[in-house]
Coordinates of C-alpha atoms and ligand atoms in Angstrom, one line a residue:
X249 CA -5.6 9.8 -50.6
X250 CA -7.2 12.6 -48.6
X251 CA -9.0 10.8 -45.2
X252 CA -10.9 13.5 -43.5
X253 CA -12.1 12.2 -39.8
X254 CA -15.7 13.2 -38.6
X255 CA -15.9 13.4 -35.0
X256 CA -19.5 13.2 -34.4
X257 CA -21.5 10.7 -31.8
X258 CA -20.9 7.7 -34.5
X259 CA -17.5 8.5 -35.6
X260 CA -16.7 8.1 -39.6
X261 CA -14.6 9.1 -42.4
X262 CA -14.7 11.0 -45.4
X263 CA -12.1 9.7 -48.1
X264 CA -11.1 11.6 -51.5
X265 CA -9.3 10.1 -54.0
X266 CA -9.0 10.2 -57.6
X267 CA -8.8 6.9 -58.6
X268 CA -10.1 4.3 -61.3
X269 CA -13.8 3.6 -60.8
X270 CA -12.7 -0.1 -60.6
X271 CA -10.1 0.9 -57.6
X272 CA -12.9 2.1 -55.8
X273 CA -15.9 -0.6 -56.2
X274 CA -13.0 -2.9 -54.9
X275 CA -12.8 -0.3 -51.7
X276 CA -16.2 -0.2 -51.0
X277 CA -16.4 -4.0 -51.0
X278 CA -14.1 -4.8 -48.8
X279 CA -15.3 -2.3 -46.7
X280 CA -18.5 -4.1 -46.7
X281 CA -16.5 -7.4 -45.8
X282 CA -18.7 -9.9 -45.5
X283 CA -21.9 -8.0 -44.3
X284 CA -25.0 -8.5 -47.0
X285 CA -26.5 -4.9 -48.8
X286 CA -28.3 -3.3 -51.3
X287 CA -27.0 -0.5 -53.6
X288 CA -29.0 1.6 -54.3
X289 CA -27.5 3.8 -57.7
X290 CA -28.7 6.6 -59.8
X291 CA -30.0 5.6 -63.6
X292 CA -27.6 8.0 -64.8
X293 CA -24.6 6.1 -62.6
X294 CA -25.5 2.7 -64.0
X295 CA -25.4 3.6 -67.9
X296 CA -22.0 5.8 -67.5
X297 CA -20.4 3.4 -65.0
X298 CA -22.4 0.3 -64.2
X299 CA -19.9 -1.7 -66.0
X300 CA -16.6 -0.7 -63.6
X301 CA -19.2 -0.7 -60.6
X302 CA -19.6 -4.7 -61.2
X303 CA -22.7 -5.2 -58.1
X304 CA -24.9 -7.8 -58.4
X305 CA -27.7 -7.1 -60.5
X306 CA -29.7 -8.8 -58.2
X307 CA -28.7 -6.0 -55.3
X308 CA -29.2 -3.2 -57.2
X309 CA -31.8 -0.6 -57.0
X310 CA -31.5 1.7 -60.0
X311 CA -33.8 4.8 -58.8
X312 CA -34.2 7.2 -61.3
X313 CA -32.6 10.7 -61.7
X314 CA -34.9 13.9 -60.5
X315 CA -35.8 15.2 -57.2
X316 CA -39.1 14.6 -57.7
X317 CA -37.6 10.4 -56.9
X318 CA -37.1 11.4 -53.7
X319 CA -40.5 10.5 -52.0
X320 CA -42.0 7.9 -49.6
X321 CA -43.1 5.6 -52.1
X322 CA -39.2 5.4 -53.4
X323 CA -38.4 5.0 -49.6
X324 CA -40.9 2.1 -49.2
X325 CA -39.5 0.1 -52.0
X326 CA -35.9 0.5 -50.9
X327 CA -37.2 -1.0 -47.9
X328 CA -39.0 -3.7 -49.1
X329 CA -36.1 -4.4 -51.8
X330 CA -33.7 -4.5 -48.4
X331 CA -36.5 -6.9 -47.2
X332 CA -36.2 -9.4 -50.4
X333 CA -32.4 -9.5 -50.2
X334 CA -33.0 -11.1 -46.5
X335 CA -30.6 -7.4 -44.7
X336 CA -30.6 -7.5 -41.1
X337 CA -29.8 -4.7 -39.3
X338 CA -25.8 -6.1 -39.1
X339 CA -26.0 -5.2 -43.2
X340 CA -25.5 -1.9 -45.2
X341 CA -27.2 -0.1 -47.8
X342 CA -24.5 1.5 -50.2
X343 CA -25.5 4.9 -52.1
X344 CA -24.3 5.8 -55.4
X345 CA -25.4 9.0 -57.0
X346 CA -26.1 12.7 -56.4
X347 CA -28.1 14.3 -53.5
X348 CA -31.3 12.6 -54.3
X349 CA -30.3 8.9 -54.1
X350 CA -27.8 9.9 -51.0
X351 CA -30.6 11.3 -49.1
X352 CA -33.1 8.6 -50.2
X353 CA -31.2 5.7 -49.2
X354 CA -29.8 7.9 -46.3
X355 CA -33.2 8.1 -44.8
X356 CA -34.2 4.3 -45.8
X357 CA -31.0 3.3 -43.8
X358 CA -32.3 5.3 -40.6
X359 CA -35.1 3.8 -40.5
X360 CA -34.8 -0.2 -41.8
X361 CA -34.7 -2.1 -38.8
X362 CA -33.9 1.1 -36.7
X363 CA -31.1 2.0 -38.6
X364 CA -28.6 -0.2 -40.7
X365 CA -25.1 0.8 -41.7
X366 CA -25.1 3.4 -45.0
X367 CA -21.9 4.1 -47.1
X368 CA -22.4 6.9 -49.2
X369 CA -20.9 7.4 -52.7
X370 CA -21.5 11.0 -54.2
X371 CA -21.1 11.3 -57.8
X372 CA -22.3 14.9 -57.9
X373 CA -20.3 17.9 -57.4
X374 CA -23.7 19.3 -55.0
X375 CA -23.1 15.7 -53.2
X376 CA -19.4 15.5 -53.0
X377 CA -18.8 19.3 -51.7
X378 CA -22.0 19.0 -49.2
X379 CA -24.8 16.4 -48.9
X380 CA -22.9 13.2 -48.3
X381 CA -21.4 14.2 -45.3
X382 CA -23.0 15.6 -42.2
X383 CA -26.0 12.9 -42.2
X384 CA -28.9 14.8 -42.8
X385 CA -31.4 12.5 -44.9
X386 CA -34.7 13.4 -46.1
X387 CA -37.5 12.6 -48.2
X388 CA -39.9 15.4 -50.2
X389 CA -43.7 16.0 -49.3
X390 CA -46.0 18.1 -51.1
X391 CA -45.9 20.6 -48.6
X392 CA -42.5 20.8 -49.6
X393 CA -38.4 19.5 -49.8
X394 CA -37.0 17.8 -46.9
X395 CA -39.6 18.3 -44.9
X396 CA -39.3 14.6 -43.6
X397 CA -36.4 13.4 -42.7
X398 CA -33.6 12.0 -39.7
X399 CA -30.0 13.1 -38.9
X400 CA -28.1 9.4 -39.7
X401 CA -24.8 9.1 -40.2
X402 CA -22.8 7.7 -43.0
X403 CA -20.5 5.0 -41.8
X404 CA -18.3 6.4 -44.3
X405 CA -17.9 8.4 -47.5
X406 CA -15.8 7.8 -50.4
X407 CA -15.6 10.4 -52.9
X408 CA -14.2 10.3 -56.2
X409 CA -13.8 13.6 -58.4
X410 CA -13.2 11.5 -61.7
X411 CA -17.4 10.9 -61.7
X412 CA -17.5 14.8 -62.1
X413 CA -16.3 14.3 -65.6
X414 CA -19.2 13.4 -66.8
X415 CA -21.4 15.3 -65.2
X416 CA -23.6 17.5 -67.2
X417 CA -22.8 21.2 -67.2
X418 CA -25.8 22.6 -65.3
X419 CA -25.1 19.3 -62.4
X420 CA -22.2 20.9 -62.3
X421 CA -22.8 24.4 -61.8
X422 CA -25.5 23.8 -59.2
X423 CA -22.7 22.1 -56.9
X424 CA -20.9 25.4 -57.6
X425 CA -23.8 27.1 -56.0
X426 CA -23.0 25.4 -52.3
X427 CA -19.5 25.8 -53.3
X428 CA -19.5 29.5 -53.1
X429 CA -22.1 29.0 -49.9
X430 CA -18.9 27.7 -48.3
X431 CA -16.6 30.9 -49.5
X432 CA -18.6 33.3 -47.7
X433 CA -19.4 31.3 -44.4
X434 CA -15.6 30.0 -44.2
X435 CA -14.6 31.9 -40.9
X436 CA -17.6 31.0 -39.3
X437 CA -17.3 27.5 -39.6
X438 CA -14.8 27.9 -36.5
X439 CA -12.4 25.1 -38.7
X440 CA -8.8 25.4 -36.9
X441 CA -7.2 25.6 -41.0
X442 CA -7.7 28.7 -42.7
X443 CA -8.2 27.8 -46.8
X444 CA -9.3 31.2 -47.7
X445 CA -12.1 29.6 -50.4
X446 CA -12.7 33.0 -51.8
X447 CA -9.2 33.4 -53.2
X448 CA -9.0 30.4 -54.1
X449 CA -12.4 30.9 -55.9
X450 CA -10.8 33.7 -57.8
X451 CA -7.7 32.2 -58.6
X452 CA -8.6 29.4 -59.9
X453 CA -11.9 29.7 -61.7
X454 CA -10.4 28.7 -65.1
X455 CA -9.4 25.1 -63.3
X456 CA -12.7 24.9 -62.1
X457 CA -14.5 25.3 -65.2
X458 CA -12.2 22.8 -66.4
X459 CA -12.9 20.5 -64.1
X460 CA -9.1 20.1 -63.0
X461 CA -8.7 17.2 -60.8
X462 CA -6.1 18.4 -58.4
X463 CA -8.0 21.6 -58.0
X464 CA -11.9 19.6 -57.7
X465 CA -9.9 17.0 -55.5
X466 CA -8.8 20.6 -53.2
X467 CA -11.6 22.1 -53.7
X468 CA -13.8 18.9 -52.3
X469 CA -11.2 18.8 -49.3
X470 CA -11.6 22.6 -48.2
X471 CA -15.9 22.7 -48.4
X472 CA -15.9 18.8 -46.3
X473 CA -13.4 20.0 -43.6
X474 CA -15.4 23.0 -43.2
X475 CA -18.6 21.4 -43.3
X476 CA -17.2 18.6 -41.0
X477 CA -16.2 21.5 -38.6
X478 CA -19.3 22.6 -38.1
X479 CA -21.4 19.5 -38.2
X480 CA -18.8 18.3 -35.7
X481 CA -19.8 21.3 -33.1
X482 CA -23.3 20.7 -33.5
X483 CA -24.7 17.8 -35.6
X484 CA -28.2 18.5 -34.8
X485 CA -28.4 21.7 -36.3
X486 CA -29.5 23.4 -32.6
X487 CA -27.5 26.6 -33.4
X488 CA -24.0 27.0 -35.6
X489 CA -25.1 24.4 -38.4
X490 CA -27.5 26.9 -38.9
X491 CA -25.0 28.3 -41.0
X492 CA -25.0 26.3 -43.6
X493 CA -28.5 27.4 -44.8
X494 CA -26.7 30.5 -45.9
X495 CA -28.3 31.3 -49.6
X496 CA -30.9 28.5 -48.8
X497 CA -34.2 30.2 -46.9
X498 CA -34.7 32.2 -50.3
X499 CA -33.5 29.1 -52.9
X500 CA -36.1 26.9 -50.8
X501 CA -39.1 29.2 -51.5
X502 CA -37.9 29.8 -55.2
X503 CA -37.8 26.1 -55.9
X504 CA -41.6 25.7 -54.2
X505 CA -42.8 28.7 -56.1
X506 CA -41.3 27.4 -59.8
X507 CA -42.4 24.2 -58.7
X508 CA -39.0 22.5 -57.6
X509 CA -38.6 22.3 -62.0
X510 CA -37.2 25.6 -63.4
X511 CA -34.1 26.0 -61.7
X512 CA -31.7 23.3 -60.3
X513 CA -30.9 23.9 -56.2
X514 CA -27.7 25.8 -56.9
X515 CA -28.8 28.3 -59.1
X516 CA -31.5 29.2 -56.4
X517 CA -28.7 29.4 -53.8
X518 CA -26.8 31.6 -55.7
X519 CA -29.5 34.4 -55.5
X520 CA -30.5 33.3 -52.5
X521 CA -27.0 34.5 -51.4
X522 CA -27.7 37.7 -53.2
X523 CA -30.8 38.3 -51.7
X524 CA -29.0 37.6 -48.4
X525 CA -26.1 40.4 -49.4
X526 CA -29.4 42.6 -50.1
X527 CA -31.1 42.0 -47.3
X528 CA -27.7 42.5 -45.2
X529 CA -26.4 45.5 -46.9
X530 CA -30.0 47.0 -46.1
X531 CA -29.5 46.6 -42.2
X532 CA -26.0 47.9 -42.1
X533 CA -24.0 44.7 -41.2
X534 CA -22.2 45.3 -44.3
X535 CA -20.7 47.8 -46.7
X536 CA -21.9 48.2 -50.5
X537 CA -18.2 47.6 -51.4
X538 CA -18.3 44.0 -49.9
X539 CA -21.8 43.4 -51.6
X540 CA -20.4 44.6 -55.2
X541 CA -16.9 41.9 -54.1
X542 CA -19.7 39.0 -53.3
X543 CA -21.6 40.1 -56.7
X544 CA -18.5 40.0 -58.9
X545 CA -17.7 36.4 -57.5
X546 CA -20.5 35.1 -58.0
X547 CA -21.1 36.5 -61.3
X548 CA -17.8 34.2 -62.7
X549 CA -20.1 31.3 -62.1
X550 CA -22.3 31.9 -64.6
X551 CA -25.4 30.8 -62.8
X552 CA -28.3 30.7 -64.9
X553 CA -30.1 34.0 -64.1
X554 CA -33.0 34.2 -61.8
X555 CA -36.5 35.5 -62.7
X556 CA -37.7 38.1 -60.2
X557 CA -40.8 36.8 -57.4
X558 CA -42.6 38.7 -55.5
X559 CA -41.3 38.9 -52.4
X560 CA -44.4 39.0 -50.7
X561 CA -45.1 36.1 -51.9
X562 CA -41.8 34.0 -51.2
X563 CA -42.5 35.7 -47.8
X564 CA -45.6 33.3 -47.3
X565 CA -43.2 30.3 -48.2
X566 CA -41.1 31.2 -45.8
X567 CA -43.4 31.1 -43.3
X568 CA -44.0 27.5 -43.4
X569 CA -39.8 27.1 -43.7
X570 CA -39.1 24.6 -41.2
X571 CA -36.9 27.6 -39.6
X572 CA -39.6 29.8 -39.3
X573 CA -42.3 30.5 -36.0
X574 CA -45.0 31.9 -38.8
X575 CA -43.8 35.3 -38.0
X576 CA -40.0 35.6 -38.0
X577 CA -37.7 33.5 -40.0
X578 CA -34.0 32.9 -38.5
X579 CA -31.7 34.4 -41.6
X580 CA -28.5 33.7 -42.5
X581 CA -27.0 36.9 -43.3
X582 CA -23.2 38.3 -44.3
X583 CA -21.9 40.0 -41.8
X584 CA -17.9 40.4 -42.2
X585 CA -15.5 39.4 -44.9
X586 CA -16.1 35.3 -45.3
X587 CA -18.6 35.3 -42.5
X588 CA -22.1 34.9 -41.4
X589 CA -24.7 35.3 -38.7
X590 CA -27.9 34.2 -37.9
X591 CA -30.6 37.0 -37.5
X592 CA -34.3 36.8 -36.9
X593 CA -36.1 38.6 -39.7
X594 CA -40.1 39.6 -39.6
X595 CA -42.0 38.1 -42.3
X596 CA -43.7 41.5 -42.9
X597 CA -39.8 43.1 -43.3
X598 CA -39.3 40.6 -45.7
X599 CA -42.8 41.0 -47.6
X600 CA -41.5 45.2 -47.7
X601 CA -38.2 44.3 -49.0
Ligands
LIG143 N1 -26.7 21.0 -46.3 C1 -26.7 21.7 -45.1 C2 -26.5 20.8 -43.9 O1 -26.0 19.7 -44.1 O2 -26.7 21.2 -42.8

């Protein structure tokens, strides 16, 4: 068992371990001890694994799959189901599922009762390499995704890489997309271990296809510490977590403009990352044989290819980006081998580009 410490104003870990699904609903209980709580799990979760995940029917709350679940009207009936099962804010609501239901019950845990103790349980490659630890929650609007939201901490994570068996191939992939996120920020994530992702990438992309416990189990490891390194420096995303948006200013405004339906989040941030090796290679921070490596790399993945937008037009999205004043958006752009650097792009360079 891997236990990765995260050093942040509530302090928590991060455990990985392959392990029966059994072995691990009896972890999360008696980490629970005696405290009452909800579980809130994705449909998906309960028909694959419902049976070696034994909760209580009646503190259950089966949230269906789709982003499009992630919303305030999902929030308030969490709430409310919290409310029937008598939690006080000594209790804890348990997560079990990708992004969507970590998120969802992440942000219904800030806020029930001012905050209530949330244990996360990512069953998604997306969830396991990135949003289950770092406590950002969220919930969508129309304007857009994640545009409400809190930074709450889990009180701890346990991951599992035997859920990723089962996990469609596409579910898959799109974790892939953060995955190689992570390659290409390592050395700025200022972690005090050097993995050297992208080798590691290249070496072992057969494994990874194959879904290779030992190597998912490692690969988990490597994107949490680096993650936890940075969310450790600064968890309230004021300046180096900032980082972690590499690929994402571009993915976000492709999702809005297909509607958040065509493409799942990791396919987006795969050309998002492209666009960003563009955009970089264009201002000179880096040379055309580092783009060409990057391209290659992320070409193994297979992503599902990307139609072309109008970049004036994902330009306006930008604008309203959460990291954007309305006329410069703050970029995350390559600027060395495995690193990256924020940069303040005008919305009219953009709209040229
Ligand atoms: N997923 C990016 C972050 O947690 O900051």
């Amino acid at each position: 068992m891997i236990e990765i410490p995260v050093k942040t104003a509530s302090e928590y870990s991060v455990f990985i371990e392959n392990q029966p699904i059994n072995d691990l609903f009896q972890k999360i209980i008696s980490f629970v001890g005696n405290k009452k709580y909800i579980v809130v799990i994705s449909e998906k979760v309960e028909k694959l694994y419902g049976k070696l995940l034994p909760f209580d029917k009646s503190v259950k709350f089966i949230l269906k799959d789709g982003e499009k679940e992630k919303n305030f009207s999902n929030c308030i009936k969490i709430l409310e189901f919290a409310m029937k099962n008598k939690l006080t804010r000594f209790d804890a609501i348990i997560s079990v599922g990708g992004g969507v239901a970590g998120d969802l019950a992440g942000f219904a845990s800030s806020i029930y009762m001012r905050g209530i103790d949330f244990i996360q349980v990512p069953t998604t490659l997306l969830a396991c390499v990135d949003s289950s630890a770092g406590g950002k929650t969220a919930v969508n609007t129309k304007f857009g995704k994640n545009l409400a939201g809190t930074f709450y901490q889990p009180r701890v994570v346990f991951i599992n890489p035997k859920f990723l068996k089962t996990l469609d191939d596409r579910q898959y992939k799109t974790g892939l997309g953060e995955v190689v996120k992570y390659a290409f920020i390592e050395k700025s994530c200022q972690c005090n271990e050097e993995f050297n992702l992208i080798n590691f990438l290249s070496e072992n992309t057969d494994k990874i296809f194959e879904r290779d416990e030992k190597i998912l189990k490692r690969l988990i490891e490597i994107c949490i510490r680096l993650k936890v390194s940075v969310v450790e420096k600064d968890e309230k995303e004021n300046g180096l977590r900032r980082i972690l948006n590499f690929g994402h200013t571009y993915a976000h405004a492709v999702e809005k403009i297909t509607n958040y339906k065509k493409y799942t989040h990791g396919e987006t941030v795969a050309e998002g990352i492209k666009f960003a090796f563009e955009l970089a290679l264009q201002k000179n921070l880096i040379d055309k044989n580092y783009k060409y490596f990057a391209f290659d790399l992320i070409k193994k993945f297979n992503f599902r290819e990307i139609e072309k937008y109008d970049t004036a037009k994902l330009a306006q999205i930008m604008r309203l980006d959460k990291k954007s004043d309305g006329k410069k958006i703050k970029f995350i752009l390559p600027s060395d081998y495995s690193r990256a650097e924020e940069l303040e792009i005008g919305i009219d360079e953009i709209t040229a580009f």
